[in-house]
Tab-separated table of C-alpha atoms and ligand atoms in Angstrom:
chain	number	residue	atom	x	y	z
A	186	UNK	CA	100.893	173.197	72.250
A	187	UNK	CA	101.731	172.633	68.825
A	188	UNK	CA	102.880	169.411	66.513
A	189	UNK	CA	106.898	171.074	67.819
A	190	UNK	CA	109.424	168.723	68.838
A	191	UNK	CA	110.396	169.675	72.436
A	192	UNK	CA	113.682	169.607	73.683
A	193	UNK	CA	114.723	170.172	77.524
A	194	UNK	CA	118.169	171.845	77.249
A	195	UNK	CA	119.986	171.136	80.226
A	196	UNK	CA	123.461	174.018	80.099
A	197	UNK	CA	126.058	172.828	82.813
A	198	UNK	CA	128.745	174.984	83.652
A	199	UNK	CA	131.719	175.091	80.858
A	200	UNK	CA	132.900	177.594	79.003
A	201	UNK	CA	130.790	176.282	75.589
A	202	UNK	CA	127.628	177.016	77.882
A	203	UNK	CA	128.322	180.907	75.405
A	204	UNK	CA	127.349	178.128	72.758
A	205	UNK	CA	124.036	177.497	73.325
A	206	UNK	CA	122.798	181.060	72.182
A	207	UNK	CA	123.557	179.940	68.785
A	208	UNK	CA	122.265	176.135	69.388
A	209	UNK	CA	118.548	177.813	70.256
A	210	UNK	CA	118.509	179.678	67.119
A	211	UNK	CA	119.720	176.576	64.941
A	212	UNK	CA	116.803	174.405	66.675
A	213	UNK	CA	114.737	176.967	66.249
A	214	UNK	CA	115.054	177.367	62.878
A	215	UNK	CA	114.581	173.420	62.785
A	216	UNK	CA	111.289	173.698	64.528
A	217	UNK	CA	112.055	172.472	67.655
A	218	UNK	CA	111.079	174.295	70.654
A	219	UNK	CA	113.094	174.211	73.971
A	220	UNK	CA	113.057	174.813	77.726
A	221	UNK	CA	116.042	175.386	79.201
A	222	UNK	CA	118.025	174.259	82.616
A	223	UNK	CA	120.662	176.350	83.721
A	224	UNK	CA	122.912	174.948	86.355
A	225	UNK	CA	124.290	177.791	89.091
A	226	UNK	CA	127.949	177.197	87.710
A	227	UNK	CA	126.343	177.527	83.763
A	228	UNK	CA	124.760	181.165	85.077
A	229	UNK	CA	128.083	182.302	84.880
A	230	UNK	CA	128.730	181.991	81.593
A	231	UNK	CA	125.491	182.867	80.119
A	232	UNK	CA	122.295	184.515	81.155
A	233	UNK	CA	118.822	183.256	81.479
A	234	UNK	CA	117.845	187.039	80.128
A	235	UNK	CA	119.339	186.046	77.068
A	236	UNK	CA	118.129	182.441	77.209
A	237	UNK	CA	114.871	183.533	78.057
A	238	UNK	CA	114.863	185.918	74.695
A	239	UNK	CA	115.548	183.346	72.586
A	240	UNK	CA	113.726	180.216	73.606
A	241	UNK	CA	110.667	182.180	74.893
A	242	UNK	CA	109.812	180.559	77.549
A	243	UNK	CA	110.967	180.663	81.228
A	244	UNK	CA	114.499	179.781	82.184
A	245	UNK	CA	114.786	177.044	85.306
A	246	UNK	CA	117.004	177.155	87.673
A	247	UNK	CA	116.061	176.368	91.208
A	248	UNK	CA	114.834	173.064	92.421
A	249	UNK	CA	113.592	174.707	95.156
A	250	UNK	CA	111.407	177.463	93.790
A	251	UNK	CA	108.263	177.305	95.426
A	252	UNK	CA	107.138	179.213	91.973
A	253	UNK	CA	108.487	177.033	89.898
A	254	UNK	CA	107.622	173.956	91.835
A	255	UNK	CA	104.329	174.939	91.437
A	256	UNK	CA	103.890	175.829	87.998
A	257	UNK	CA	106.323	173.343	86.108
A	258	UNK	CA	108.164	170.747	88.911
A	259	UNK	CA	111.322	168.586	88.121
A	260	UNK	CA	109.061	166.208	87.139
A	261	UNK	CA	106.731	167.829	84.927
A	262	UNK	CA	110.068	169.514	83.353
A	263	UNK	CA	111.765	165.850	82.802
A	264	UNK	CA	108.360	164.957	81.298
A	265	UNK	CA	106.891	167.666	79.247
A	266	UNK	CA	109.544	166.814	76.673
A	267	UNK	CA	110.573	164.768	73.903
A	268	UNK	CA	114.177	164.605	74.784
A	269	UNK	CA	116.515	165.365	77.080
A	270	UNK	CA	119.794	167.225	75.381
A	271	UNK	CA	122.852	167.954	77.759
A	272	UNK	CA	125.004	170.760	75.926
A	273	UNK	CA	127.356	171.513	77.114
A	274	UNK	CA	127.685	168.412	79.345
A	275	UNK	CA	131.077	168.962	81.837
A	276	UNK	CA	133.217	165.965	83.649
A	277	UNK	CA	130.537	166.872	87.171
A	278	UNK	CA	127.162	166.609	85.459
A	279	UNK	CA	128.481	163.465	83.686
A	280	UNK	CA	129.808	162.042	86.425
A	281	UNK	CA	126.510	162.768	88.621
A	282	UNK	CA	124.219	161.224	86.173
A	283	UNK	CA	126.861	157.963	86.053
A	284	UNK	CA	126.238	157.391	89.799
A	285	UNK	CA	122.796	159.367	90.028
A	286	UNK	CA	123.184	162.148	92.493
A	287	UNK	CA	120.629	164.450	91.880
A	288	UNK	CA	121.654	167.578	94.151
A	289	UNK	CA	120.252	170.470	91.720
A	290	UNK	CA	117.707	170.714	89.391
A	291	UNK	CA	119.370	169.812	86.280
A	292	UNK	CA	120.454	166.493	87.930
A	293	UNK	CA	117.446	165.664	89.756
A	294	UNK	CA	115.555	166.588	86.538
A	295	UNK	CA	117.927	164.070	84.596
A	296	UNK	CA	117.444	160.916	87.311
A	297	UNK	CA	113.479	161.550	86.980
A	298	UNK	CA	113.001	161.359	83.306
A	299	UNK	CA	111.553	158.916	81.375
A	300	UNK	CA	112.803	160.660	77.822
A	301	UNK	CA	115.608	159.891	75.651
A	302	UNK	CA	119.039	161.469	76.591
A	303	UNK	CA	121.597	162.887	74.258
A	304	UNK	CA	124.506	164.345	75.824
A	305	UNK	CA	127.626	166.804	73.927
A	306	UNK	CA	130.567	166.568	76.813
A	307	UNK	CA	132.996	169.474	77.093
A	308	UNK	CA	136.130	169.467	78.502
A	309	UNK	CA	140.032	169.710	79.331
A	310	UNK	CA	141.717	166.622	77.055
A	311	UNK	CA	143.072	165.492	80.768
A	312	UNK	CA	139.623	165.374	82.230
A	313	UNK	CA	138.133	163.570	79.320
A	314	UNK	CA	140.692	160.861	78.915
A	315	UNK	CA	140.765	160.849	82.808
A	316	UNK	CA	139.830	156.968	84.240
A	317	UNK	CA	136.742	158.255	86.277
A	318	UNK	CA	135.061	160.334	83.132
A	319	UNK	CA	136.069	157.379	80.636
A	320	UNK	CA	134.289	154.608	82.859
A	321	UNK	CA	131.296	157.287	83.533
A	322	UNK	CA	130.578	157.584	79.771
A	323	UNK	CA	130.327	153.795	79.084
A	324	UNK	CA	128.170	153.207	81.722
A	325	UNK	CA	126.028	156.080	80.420
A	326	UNK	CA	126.597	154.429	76.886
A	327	UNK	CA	125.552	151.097	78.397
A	328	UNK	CA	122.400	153.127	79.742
A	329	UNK	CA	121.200	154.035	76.367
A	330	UNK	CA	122.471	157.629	76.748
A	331	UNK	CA	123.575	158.809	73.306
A	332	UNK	CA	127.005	160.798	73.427
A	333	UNK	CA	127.399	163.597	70.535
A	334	UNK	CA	131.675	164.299	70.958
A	335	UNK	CA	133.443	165.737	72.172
A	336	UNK	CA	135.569	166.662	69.241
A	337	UNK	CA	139.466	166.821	68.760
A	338	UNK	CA	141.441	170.456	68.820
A	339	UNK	CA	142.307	173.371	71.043
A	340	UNK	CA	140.286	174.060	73.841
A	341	UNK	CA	139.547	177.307	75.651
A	342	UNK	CA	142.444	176.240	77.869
A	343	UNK	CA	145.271	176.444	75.708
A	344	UNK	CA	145.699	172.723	75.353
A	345	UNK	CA	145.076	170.962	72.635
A	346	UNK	CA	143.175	167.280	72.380
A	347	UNK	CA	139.902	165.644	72.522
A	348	UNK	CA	137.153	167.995	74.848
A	349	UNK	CA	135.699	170.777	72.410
A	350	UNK	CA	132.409	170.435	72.827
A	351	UNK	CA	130.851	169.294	68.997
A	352	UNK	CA	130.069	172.320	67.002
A	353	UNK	CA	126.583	173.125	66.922
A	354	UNK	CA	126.414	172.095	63.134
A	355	UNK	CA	126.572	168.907	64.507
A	356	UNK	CA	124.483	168.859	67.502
A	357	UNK	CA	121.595	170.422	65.796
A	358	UNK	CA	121.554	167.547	62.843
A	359	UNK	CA	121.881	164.470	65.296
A	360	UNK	CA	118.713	166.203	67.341
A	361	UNK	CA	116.917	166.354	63.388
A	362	UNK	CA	118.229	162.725	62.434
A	363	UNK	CA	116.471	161.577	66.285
A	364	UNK	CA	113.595	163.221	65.358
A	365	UNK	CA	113.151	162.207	61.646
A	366	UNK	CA	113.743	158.634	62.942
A	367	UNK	CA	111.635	159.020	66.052
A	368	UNK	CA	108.568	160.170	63.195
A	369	UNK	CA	109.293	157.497	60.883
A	370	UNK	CA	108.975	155.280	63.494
A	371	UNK	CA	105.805	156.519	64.461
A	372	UNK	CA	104.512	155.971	60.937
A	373	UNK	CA	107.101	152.596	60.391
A	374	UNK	CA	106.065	150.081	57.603
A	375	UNK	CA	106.819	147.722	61.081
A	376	UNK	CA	105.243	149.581	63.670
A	377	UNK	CA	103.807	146.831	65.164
A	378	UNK	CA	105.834	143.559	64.113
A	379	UNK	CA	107.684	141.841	66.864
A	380	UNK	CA	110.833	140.853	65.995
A	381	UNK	CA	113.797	139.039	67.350
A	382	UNK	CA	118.110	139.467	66.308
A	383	UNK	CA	120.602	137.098	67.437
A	384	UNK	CA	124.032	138.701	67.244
A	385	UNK	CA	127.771	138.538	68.322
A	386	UNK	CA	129.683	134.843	69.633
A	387	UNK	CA	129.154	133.454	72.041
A	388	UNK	CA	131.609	132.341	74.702
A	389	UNK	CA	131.455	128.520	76.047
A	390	UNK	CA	133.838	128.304	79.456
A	391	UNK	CA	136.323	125.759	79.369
A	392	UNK	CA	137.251	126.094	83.141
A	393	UNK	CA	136.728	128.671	84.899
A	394	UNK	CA	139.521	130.915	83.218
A	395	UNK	CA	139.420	129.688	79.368
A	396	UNK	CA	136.390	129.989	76.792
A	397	UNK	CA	136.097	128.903	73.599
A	398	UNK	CA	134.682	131.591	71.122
A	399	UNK	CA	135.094	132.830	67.290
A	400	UNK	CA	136.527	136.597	65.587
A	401	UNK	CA	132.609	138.213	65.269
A	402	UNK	CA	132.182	141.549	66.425
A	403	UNK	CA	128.585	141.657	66.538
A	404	UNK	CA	128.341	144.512	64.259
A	405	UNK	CA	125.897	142.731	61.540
A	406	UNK	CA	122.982	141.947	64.216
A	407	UNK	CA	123.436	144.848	65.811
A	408	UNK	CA	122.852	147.243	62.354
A	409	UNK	CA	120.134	145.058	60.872
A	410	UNK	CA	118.451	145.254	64.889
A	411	UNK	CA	118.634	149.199	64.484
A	412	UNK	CA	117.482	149.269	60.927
A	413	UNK	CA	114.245	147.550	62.021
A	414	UNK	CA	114.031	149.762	64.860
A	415	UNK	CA	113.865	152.675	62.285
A	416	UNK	CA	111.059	151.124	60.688
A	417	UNK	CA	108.734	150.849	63.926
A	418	UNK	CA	109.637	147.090	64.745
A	419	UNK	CA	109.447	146.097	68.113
A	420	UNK	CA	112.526	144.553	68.568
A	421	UNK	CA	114.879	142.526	70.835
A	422	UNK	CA	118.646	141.952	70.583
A	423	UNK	CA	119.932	139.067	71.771
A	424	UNK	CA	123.651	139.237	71.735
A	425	UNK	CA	126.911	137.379	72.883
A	426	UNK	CA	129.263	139.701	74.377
A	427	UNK	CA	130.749	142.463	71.914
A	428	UNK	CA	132.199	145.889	71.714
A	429	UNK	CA	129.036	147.493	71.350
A	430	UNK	CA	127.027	149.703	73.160
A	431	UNK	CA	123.311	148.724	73.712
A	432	UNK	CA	121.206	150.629	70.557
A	433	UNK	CA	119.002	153.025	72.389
A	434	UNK	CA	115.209	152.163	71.917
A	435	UNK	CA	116.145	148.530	71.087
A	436	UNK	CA	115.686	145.679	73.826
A	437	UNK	CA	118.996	144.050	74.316
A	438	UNK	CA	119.859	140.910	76.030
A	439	UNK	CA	122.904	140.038	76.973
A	440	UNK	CA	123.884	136.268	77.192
A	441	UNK	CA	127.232	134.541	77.140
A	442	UNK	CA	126.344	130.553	75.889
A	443	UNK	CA	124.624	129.158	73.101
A	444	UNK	CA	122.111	127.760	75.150
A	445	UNK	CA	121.453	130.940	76.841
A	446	UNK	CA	120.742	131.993	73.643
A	447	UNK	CA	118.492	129.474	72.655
A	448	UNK	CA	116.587	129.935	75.946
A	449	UNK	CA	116.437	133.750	75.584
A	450	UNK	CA	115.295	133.219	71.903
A	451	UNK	CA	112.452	130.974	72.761
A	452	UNK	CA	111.120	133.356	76.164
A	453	UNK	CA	110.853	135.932	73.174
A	454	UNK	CA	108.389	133.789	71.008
A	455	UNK	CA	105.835	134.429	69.730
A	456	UNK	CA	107.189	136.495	67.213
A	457	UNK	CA	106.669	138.021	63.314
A	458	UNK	CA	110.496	137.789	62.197
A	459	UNK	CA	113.261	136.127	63.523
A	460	UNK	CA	116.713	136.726	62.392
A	461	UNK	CA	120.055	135.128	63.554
A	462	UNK	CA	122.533	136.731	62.746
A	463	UNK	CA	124.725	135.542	65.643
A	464	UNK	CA	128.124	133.352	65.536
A	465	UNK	CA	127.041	130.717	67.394
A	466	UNK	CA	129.516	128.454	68.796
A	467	UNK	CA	128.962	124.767	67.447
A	468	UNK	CA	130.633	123.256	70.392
A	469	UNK	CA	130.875	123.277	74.087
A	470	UNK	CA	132.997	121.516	76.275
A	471	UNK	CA	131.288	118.519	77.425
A	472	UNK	CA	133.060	118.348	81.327
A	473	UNK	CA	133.158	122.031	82.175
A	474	UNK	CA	136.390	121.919	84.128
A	475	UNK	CA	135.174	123.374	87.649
A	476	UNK	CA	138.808	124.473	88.666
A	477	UNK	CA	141.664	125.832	86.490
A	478	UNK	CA	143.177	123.016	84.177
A	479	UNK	CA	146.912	122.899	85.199
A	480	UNK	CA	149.767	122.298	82.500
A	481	UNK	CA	150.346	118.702	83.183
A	482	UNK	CA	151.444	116.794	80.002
A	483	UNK	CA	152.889	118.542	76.930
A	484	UNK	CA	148.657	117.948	75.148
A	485	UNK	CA	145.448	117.975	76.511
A	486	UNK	CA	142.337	116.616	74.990
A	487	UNK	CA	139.286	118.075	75.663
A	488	UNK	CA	135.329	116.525	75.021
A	489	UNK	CA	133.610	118.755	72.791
A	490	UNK	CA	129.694	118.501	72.414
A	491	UNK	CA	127.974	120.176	69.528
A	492	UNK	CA	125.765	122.996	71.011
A	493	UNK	CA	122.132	123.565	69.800
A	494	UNK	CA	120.801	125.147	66.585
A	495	UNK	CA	119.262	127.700	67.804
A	496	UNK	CA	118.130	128.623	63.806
A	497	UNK	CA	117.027	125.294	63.247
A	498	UNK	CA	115.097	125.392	66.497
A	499	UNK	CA	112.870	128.238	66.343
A	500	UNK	CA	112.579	127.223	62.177
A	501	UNK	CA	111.488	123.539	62.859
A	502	UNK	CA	110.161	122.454	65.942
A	503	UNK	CA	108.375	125.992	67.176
A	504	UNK	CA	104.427	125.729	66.982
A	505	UNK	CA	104.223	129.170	67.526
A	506	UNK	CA	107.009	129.628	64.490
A	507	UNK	CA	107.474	133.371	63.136
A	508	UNK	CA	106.392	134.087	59.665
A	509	UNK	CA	109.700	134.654	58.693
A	510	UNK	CA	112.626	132.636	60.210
A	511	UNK	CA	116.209	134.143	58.449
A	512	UNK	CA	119.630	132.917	58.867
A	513	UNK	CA	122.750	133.375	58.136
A	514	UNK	CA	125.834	130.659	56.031
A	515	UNK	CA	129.131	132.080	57.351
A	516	UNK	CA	131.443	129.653	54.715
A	517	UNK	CA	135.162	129.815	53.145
A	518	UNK	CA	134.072	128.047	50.344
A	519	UNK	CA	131.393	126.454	48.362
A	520	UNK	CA	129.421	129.246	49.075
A	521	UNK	CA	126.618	128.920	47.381
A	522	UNK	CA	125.945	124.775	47.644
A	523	UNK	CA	126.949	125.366	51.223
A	524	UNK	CA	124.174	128.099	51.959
A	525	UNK	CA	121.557	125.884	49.837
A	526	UNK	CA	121.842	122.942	52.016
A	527	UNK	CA	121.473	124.752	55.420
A	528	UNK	CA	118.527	126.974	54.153
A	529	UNK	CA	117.187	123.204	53.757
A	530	UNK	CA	118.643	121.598	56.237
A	531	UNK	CA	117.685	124.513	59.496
A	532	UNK	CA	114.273	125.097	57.817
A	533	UNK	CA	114.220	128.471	57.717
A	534	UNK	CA	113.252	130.732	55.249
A	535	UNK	CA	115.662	132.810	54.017
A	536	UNK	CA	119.955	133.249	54.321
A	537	UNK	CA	121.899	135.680	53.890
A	538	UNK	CA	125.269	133.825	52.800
A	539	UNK	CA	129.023	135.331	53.180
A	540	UNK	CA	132.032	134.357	52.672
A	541	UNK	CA	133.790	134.971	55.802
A	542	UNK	CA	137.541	133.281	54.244
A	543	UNK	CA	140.222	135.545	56.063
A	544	UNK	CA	141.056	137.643	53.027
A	545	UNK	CA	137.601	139.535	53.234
A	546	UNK	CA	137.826	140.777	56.391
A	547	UNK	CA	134.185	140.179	56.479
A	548	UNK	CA	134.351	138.540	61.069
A	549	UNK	CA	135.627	142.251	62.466
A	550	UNK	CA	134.938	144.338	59.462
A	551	UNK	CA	132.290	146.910	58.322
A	552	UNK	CA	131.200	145.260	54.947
A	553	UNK	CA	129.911	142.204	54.002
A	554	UNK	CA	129.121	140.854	50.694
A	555	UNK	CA	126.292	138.973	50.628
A	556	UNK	CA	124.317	136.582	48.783
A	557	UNK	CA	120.582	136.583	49.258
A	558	UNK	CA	118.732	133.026	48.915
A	559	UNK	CA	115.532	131.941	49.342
A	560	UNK	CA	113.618	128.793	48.356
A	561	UNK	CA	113.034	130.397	44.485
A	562	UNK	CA	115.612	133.042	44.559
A	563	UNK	CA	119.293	133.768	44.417
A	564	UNK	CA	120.521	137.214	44.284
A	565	UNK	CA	123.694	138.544	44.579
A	566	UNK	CA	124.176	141.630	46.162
A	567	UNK	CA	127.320	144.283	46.058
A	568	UNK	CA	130.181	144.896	48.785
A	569	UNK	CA	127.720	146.948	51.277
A	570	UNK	CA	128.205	148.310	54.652
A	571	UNK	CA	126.799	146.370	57.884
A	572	UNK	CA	124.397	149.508	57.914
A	573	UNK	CA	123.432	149.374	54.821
A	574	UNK	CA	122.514	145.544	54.699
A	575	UNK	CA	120.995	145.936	57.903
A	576	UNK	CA	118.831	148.694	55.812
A	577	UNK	CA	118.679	146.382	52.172
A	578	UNK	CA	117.239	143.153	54.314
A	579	UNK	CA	114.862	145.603	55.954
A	580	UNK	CA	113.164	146.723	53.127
A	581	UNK	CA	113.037	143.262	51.672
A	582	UNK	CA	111.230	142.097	54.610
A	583	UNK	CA	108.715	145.174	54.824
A	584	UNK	CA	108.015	144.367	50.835
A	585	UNK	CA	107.536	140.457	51.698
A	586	UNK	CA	104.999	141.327	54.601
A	587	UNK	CA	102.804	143.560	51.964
A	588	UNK	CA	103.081	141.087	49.466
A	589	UNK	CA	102.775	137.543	51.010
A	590	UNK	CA	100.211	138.216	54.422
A	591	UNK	CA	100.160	134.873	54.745
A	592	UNK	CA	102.233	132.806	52.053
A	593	UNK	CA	105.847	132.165	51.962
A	594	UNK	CA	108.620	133.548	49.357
B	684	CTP	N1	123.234	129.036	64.138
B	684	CTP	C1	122.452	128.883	65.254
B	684	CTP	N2	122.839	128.018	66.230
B	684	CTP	C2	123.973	127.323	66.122
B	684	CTP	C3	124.784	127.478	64.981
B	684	CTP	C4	124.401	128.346	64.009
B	684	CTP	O1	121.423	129.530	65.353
B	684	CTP	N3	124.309	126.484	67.083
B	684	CTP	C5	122.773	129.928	63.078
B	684	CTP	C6	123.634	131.136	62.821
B	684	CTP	O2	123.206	132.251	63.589
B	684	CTP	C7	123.404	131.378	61.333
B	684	CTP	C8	123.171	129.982	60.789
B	684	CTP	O3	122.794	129.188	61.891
B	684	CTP	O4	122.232	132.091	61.094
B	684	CTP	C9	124.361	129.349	60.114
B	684	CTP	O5	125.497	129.450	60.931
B	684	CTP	P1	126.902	128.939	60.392
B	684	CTP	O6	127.917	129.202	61.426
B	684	CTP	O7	127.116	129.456	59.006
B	684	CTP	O8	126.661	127.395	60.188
B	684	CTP	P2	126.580	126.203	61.190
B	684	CTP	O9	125.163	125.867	61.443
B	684	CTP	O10	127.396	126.490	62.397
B	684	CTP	O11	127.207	125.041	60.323
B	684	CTP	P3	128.749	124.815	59.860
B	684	CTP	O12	129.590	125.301	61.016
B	684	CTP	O13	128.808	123.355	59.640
B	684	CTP	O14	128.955	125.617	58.616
């Protein structure tokens, strides 16, 4: 075989299975070869002559081919592949691979690979926004499973509303971006640096209803965890509880306390770079109230006890400390004295100071404005987007690796 990407094109049974004529030719001309899958219902809408004619190669069907069994099995199929791309993907195959029935060869093929999955779901607006096909797609979300769609408009139906599958404009460049990333992570300036990101709050229980917690949305770890991704990095997400779905490729885990965090932190050491970017709470409350507290008098007081620095930690004490230990200064004012004395104060060797005053909308938002200091260096860098510092801090840490192997900035 040649240096091709390979994609295993899975075609369930909607009426945008007439698209993927058009998506072989587009990935095709992209250099990517594929295989196709044609479930029974998708062999109504389009034919494995003509699927045959333009992949060029042998259309499967029948899980239980003894030819085909023979010569490529599910397994081999779900294997001989770089990804797995489910276009179009209808409310049954999605709701199959959410509780894992495997019952045909497309879905049996699906539960027995060990490839990436992207899938482009078509269908009515009602069956889309439906309960059962809404909680199927976050747990396939929470599985890693990348969702392309489905787009807003009028459907083959007559109705109008989110369910067109994504045009194949669209599909086609998320498969190149995958692939470009997938290659530059091959050849990443980090392939082969652990690293660590702390991100999100964290939530410390009050009683067994009530938590105390703080307005970030985890969006900040979570970008800079997928920019060093990109780059090769090895890396592990810690995170508080957020919004967000688990990065595919990433390691994420999921903690709810401040010393949960700390503990995961330290089971992840040794490591090259650690970064917390996380909003950890300060406090906790000293008594965890077992039962509910009942309204009794018209105040309450409750104990707080200051959690631990999990920055400081890893920074100071840590005989196995990273090469790089970066924080962040989350102040509403004195920025700048503020972020000096913690960079002191925690040990560590960089931090990324913002000011997080209401008016920026910096806790919940998708930019951040940030000022860069080390123990030499102040910069001061323009309004960016969580991606994009995620990116900027990236390449400032690949260009302190080359330059300092051993020294400090
Ligand atoms: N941090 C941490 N553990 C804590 C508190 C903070 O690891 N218990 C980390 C944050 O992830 C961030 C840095 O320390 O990288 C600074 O957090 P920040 O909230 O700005 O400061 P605090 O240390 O909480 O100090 P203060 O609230 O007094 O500003």
């Amino acid at each position: 075989m040649n240096n091709k990407q390979r994609v295993l094109l899975i075609i369930s049974g909607g009426i945008a299975a007439y698209k993927s004529l058009d998506l072989i030719r587009e990935l095709n001309r992209l250099n990517i070869s594929i295989r196709c899958i044609l479930t029974e219902n998708a062999g109504k809408f389009v034919t494995p002559l003509s699927l045959t004619a333009l992949s060029k190669d042998k259309v499967y069907q029948d899980l239980f081919s003894v030819s085909d069994e023979n010569t490529m099995g599910h397994i081999q199929l779900s294997r001989n592949t770089d990804l797995v791309l489910v276009a179009p993907a209808t409310a049954n195959i999605i709701a199959k691979m959410s509780c894992g029935i495997a019952d045909d060869l497309a879905t049996t093929t699906l539960l027995a690979t060990d490839k990436p999955v992207i899938i482009a779901p078509s269908m009515n607006v009602r069956m889309w926004n439906h309960a059962s096909t809404q909680t199927n797609i976050s747990t396939l979300l929470k599985r890693g499973i990348k969702i392309i769609g489905p787009e807003d408009g009028e459907m083959a139906c007559g109705e109008f509303g989110l369910g067109r599958m994504s045009d194949i404009e669209k599909i086609s460049a998320t498969l190149n971006n995958f692939f470009k990333i997938k290659t530059n992570k091959a050849a990443g300036k980090l392939k082969g640096r652990k690293v660590v990101v702390t991100g999100g709050p964290t939530h410390e229980a009050i009683d067994p209803i009530r938590y105390i917690t703080n307005h970030s949305s985890g969006k900040q770890g979570f970008a800079i965890a997928r920019a060093l991704h990109e780059q090769g990095a090895t890396t592990t997400l810690i995170t508080g509880p957020t919004q967000i779905p688990d990065p595919p490729g990433i390691c994420v885990k999921h903690i709810t306390t401040a010393e949960e965090m700390l503990q995961s932190c330290l089971d992840c050491l040794p490591a090259d770079i650690v970064i917390c970017a996380a909003a950890v709470s300060d406090w906790r409350i000293k008594n965890q109230y077992s039962e509910k507290i009942k309204k009794q008098d018209e105040t309450l007081s409750l104990e707080l006890m200051e959690n631990p620095d999990i920055l400081a930690t890893i920074a100071r004490t840590q005989k196995n400390r990273p090469n790089l230990v970066i924080g962040f200064a989350a102040e509403t004012q004195n920025l700048l004295e503020n972020a000096t004395i913690k960079l002191d104060k925690k040990g560590c060797d960089w931090i990324l100071a913002n000011n997080v005053s209401k008016e920026t909308g910096v806790f919940g938002g998708d930019t951040n404005q940030i000022k860069f200091i080390s123990k030499n260096k102040i910069e001061e860098w323009p309004i960016l987007s969580k991606e994009a510092i995620g990116k900027k801090l990236t390449k400032r840490i690949i260009a302190f690796l080359k330059d300092h192997k051993n020294g400090k900035d």
